[in-house]
Amino acid sequence: AIAYLLREPDLSEIVADALTAGMLTGWLALLIFLPLTATSNDASVRRLGTRWKTLHRLVYAGAMLTLAHWILTAFDPTTAYVYLAVLLVLLGSRIARRA
C-alpha cells in the first residue's frame, strides 16, 4: 500500500482506482488487518479478554478480501485460485467440526 501511494502522487487517481472492485477489495482487507495487527500482542489479549477472539475472527474476511483482490488484479490469477481452494477447504473443515 505504501509503495502504491508513493508511486501515485495524484489523489484523484488514487480515489478513482480505489473505487474499482479489484482495488476496493485490497483497501478493505488492509482496513481489516490494521486493527488485527495492532491487537496481536499479549497486552491486547489480556485487555480485550474474550472480545479479542471475536475481533480476530475478522482474519477470515480479510483473507477472502485479499484473495478477491489478488484474483481481480492479477495478470494470471491461477495461483490465487489455488490459494482460494485451500482457504475454502480449511474454512469448510472448521465449519464441519462445529456441526
JSON list of C-alpha atoms in Angstrom, two decimals:
[
{"chain": "A", "resi": 1, "resn": "ALA", "atom": "CA", "xyz": [0.00, 0.00, 0.00]},
{"chain": "A", "resi": 2, "resn": "ILE", "atom": "CA", "xyz": [2.81, 2.42, 0.84]},
{"chain": "A", "resi": 3, "resn": "ALA", "atom": "CA", "xyz": [4.60, 1.71, -2.44]},
{"chain": "A", "resi": 4, "resn": "TYR", "atom": "CA", "xyz": [1.37, 2.35, -4.33]},
{"chain": "A", "resi": 5, "resn": "LEU", "atom": "CA", "xyz": [0.73, 5.63, -2.53]},
{"chain": "A", "resi": 6, "resn": "LEU", "atom": "CA", "xyz": [4.30, 6.79, -3.16]},
{"chain": "A", "resi": 7, "resn": "ARG", "atom": "CA", "xyz": [4.12, 5.81, -6.82]},
{"chain": "A", "resi": 8, "resn": "GLU", "atom": "CA", "xyz": [0.78, 7.59, -7.41]},
{"chain": "A", "resi": 9, "resn": "PRO", "atom": "CA", "xyz": [1.01, 11.20, -6.21]},
{"chain": "A", "resi": 10, "resn": "ASP", "atom": "CA", "xyz": [-2.34, 12.30, -7.70]},
{"chain": "A", "resi": 11, "resn": "LEU", "atom": "CA", "xyz": [-5.06, 11.95, -5.05]},
{"chain": "A", "resi": 12, "resn": "SER", "atom": "CA", "xyz": [-7.86, 11.95, -7.63]},
{"chain": "A", "resi": 13, "resn": "GLU", "atom": "CA", "xyz": [-6.22, 8.95, -9.36]},
{"chain": "A", "resi": 14, "resn": "ILE", "atom": "CA", "xyz": [-5.91, 7.14, -6.03]},
{"chain": "A", "resi": 15, "resn": "VAL", "atom": "CA", "xyz": [-9.59, 7.70, -5.29]},
{"chain": "A", "resi": 16, "resn": "ALA", "atom": "CA", "xyz": [-10.62, 6.65, -8.80]},
{"chain": "A", "resi": 17, "resn": "ASP", "atom": "CA", "xyz": [-8.52, 3.47, -8.53]},
{"chain": "A", "resi": 18, "resn": "ALA", "atom": "CA", "xyz": [-9.80, 2.75, -5.02]},
{"chain": "A", "resi": 19, "resn": "LEU", "atom": "CA", "xyz": [-13.38, 2.62, -6.28]},
{"chain": "A", "resi": 20, "resn": "THR", "atom": "CA", "xyz": [-12.68, -0.22, -8.74]},
{"chain": "A", "resi": 21, "resn": "ALA", "atom": "CA", "xyz": [-13.61, -3.68, -7.46]},
{"chain": "A", "resi": 22, "resn": "GLY", "atom": "CA", "xyz": [-10.06, -5.03, -7.52]},
{"chain": "A", "resi": 23, "resn": "MET", "atom": "CA", "xyz": [-8.56, -2.17, -5.57]},
{"chain": "A", "resi": 24, "resn": "LEU", "atom": "CA", "xyz": [-11.51, -1.73, -3.20]},
{"chain": "A", "resi": 25, "resn": "THR", "atom": "CA", "xyz": [-11.18, -5.32, -2.02]},
{"chain": "A", "resi": 26, "resn": "GLY", "atom": "CA", "xyz": [-7.49, -4.71, -1.28]},
{"chain": "A", "resi": 27, "resn": "TRP", "atom": "CA", "xyz": [-8.13, -1.50, 0.67]},
{"chain": "A", "resi": 28, "resn": "LEU", "atom": "CA", "xyz": [-10.93, -3.15, 2.67]},
{"chain": "A", "resi": 29, "resn": "ALA", "atom": "CA", "xyz": [-8.63, -6.07, 3.50]},
{"chain": "A", "resi": 30, "resn": "LEU", "atom": "CA", "xyz": [-5.98, -3.61, 4.66]},
{"chain": "A", "resi": 31, "resn": "LEU", "atom": "CA", "xyz": [-8.51, -1.83, 6.88]},
{"chain": "A", "resi": 32, "resn": "ILE", "atom": "CA", "xyz": [-9.48, -5.16, 8.44]},
{"chain": "A", "resi": 33, "resn": "PHE", "atom": "CA", "xyz": [-5.88, -6.20, 9.06]},
{"chain": "A", "resi": 34, "resn": "LEU", "atom": "CA", "xyz": [-4.82, -2.92, 10.72]},
{"chain": "A", "resi": 35, "resn": "PRO", "atom": "CA", "xyz": [-6.76, -3.45, 13.98]},
{"chain": "A", "resi": 36, "resn": "LEU", "atom": "CA", "xyz": [-5.74, -7.11, 13.98]},
{"chain": "A", "resi": 37, "resn": "THR", "atom": "CA", "xyz": [-2.11, -6.08, 13.74]},
{"chain": "A", "resi": 38, "resn": "ALA", "atom": "CA", "xyz": [-2.49, -3.51, 16.49]},
{"chain": "A", "resi": 39, "resn": "THR", "atom": "CA", "xyz": [-4.07, -6.05, 18.85]},
{"chain": "A", "resi": 40, "resn": "SER", "atom": "CA", "xyz": [-1.78, -9.01, 18.13]},
{"chain": "A", "resi": 41, "resn": "ASN", "atom": "CA", "xyz": [0.14, -8.81, 21.39]},
{"chain": "A", "resi": 42, "resn": "ASP", "atom": "CA", "xyz": [-0.18, -10.20, 24.89]},
{"chain": "A", "resi": 43, "resn": "ALA", "atom": "CA", "xyz": [-1.31, -6.90, 26.39]},
{"chain": "A", "resi": 44, "resn": "SER", "atom": "CA", "xyz": [-4.21, -6.64, 23.96]},
{"chain": "A", "resi": 45, "resn": "VAL", "atom": "CA", "xyz": [-5.23, -10.24, 24.58]},
{"chain": "A", "resi": 46, "resn": "ARG", "atom": "CA", "xyz": [-5.38, -9.55, 28.33]},
{"chain": "A", "resi": 47, "resn": "ARG", "atom": "CA", "xyz": [-7.13, -6.19, 27.93]},
{"chain": "A", "resi": 48, "resn": "LEU", "atom": "CA", "xyz": [-9.76, -7.39, 25.42]},
{"chain": "A", "resi": 49, "resn": "GLY", "atom": "CA", "xyz": [-10.44, -10.75, 27.05]},
{"chain": "A", "resi": 50, "resn": "THR", "atom": "CA", "xyz": [-12.96, -12.80, 25.08]},
{"chain": "A", "resi": 51, "resn": "ARG", "atom": "CA", "xyz": [-13.56, -9.88, 22.71]},
{"chain": "A", "resi": 52, "resn": "TRP", "atom": "CA", "xyz": [-10.03, -10.44, 21.34]},
{"chain": "A", "resi": 53, "resn": "LYS", "atom": "CA", "xyz": [-11.04, -13.77, 19.80]},
{"chain": "A", "resi": 54, "resn": "THR", "atom": "CA", "xyz": [-14.17, -12.25, 18.31]},
{"chain": "A", "resi": 55, "resn": "LEU", "atom": "CA", "xyz": [-12.16, -9.40, 16.78]},
{"chain": "A", "resi": 56, "resn": "HIS", "atom": "CA", "xyz": [-9.52, -11.74, 15.38]},
{"chain": "A", "resi": 57, "resn": "ARG", "atom": "CA", "xyz": [-12.11, -13.83, 13.59]},
{"chain": "A", "resi": 58, "resn": "LEU", "atom": "CA", "xyz": [-12.14, -10.96, 11.10]},
{"chain": "A", "resi": 59, "resn": "VAL", "atom": "CA", "xyz": [-8.99, -12.56, 9.70]},
{"chain": "A", "resi": 60, "resn": "TYR", "atom": "CA", "xyz": [-11.26, -14.82, 7.62]},
{"chain": "A", "resi": 61, "resn": "ALA", "atom": "CA", "xyz": [-12.97, -11.85, 5.96]},
{"chain": "A", "resi": 62, "resn": "GLY", "atom": "CA", "xyz": [-9.58, -10.21, 5.43]},
{"chain": "A", "resi": 63, "resn": "ALA", "atom": "CA", "xyz": [-8.22, -13.37, 3.81]},
{"chain": "A", "resi": 64, "resn": "MET", "atom": "CA", "xyz": [-11.20, -13.63, 1.47]},
{"chain": "A", "resi": 65, "resn": "LEU", "atom": "CA", "xyz": [-10.89, -9.97, 0.50]},
{"chain": "A", "resi": 66, "resn": "THR", "atom": "CA", "xyz": [-7.16, -10.40, -0.08]},
{"chain": "A", "resi": 67, "resn": "LEU", "atom": "CA", "xyz": [-7.77, -13.34, -2.38]},
{"chain": "A", "resi": 68, "resn": "ALA", "atom": "CA", "xyz": [-10.52, -11.43, -4.20]},
{"chain": "A", "resi": 69, "resn": "HIS", "atom": "CA", "xyz": [-8.09, -8.53, -4.67]},
{"chain": "A", "resi": 70, "resn": "TRP", "atom": "CA", "xyz": [-5.46, -10.92, -5.99]},
{"chain": "A", "resi": 71, "resn": "ILE", "atom": "CA", "xyz": [-7.88, -12.61, -8.41]},
{"chain": "A", "resi": 72, "resn": "LEU", "atom": "CA", "xyz": [-9.29, -9.31, -9.69]},
{"chain": "A", "resi": 73, "resn": "THR", "atom": "CA", "xyz": [-5.93, -7.59, -10.20]},
{"chain": "A", "resi": 74, "resn": "ALA", "atom": "CA", "xyz": [-3.55, -10.38, -11.27]},
{"chain": "A", "resi": 75, "resn": "PHE", "atom": "CA", "xyz": [-2.48, -10.89, -14.87]},
{"chain": "A", "resi": 76, "resn": "ASP", "atom": "CA", "xyz": [-2.76, -14.64, -14.23]},
{"chain": "A", "resi": 77, "resn": "PRO", "atom": "CA", "xyz": [-4.93, -15.42, -11.20]},
{"chain": "A", "resi": 78, "resn": "THR", "atom": "CA", "xyz": [-4.30, -19.20, -11.34]},
{"chain": "A", "resi": 79, "resn": "THR", "atom": "CA", "xyz": [-2.20, -19.24, -8.17]},
{"chain": "A", "resi": 80, "resn": "ALA", "atom": "CA", "xyz": [-4.81, -17.13, -6.38]},
{"chain": "A", "resi": 81, "resn": "TYR", "atom": "CA", "xyz": [-7.47, -19.70, -7.30]},
{"chain": "A", "resi": 82, "resn": "VAL", "atom": "CA", "xyz": [-5.31, -22.47, -5.76]},
{"chain": "A", "resi": 83, "resn": "TYR", "atom": "CA", "xyz": [-4.97, -20.48, -2.52]},
{"chain": "A", "resi": 84, "resn": "LEU", "atom": "CA", "xyz": [-8.71, -19.78, -2.58]},
{"chain": "A", "resi": 85, "resn": "ALA", "atom": "CA", "xyz": [-9.41, -23.50, -2.85]},
{"chain": "A", "resi": 86, "resn": "VAL", "atom": "CA", "xyz": [-7.10, -24.21, 0.10]},
{"chain": "A", "resi": 87, "resn": "LEU", "atom": "CA", "xyz": [-8.79, -21.49, 2.18]},
{"chain": "A", "resi": 88, "resn": "LEU", "atom": "CA", "xyz": [-12.26, -22.82, 1.35]},
{"chain": "A", "resi": 89, "resn": "VAL", "atom": "CA", "xyz": [-11.24, -26.36, 2.36]},
{"chain": "A", "resi": 90, "resn": "LEU", "atom": "CA", "xyz": [-9.83, -25.07, 5.66]},
{"chain": "A", "resi": 91, "resn": "LEU", "atom": "CA", "xyz": [-12.92, -22.98, 6.37]},
{"chain": "A", "resi": 92, "resn": "GLY", "atom": "CA", "xyz": [-15.14, -25.90, 5.42]},
{"chain": "A", "resi": 93, "resn": "SER", "atom": "CA", "xyz": [-13.30, -28.17, 7.84]},
{"chain": "A", "resi": 94, "resn": "ARG", "atom": "CA", "xyz": [-13.74, -25.63, 10.66]},
{"chain": "A", "resi": 95, "resn": "ILE", "atom": "CA", "xyz": [-17.46, -25.39, 9.93]},
{"chain": "A", "resi": 96, "resn": "ALA", "atom": "CA", "xyz": [-17.79, -29.19, 9.79]},
{"chain": "A", "resi": 97, "resn": "ARG", "atom": "CA", "xyz": [-16.06, -29.55, 13.16]},
{"chain": "A", "resi": 98, "resn": "ARG", "atom": "CA", "xyz": [-18.52, -27.13, 14.77]},
{"chain": "A", "resi": 99, "resn": "ALA", "atom": "CA", "xyz": [-21.56, -29.04, 13.46]}
]
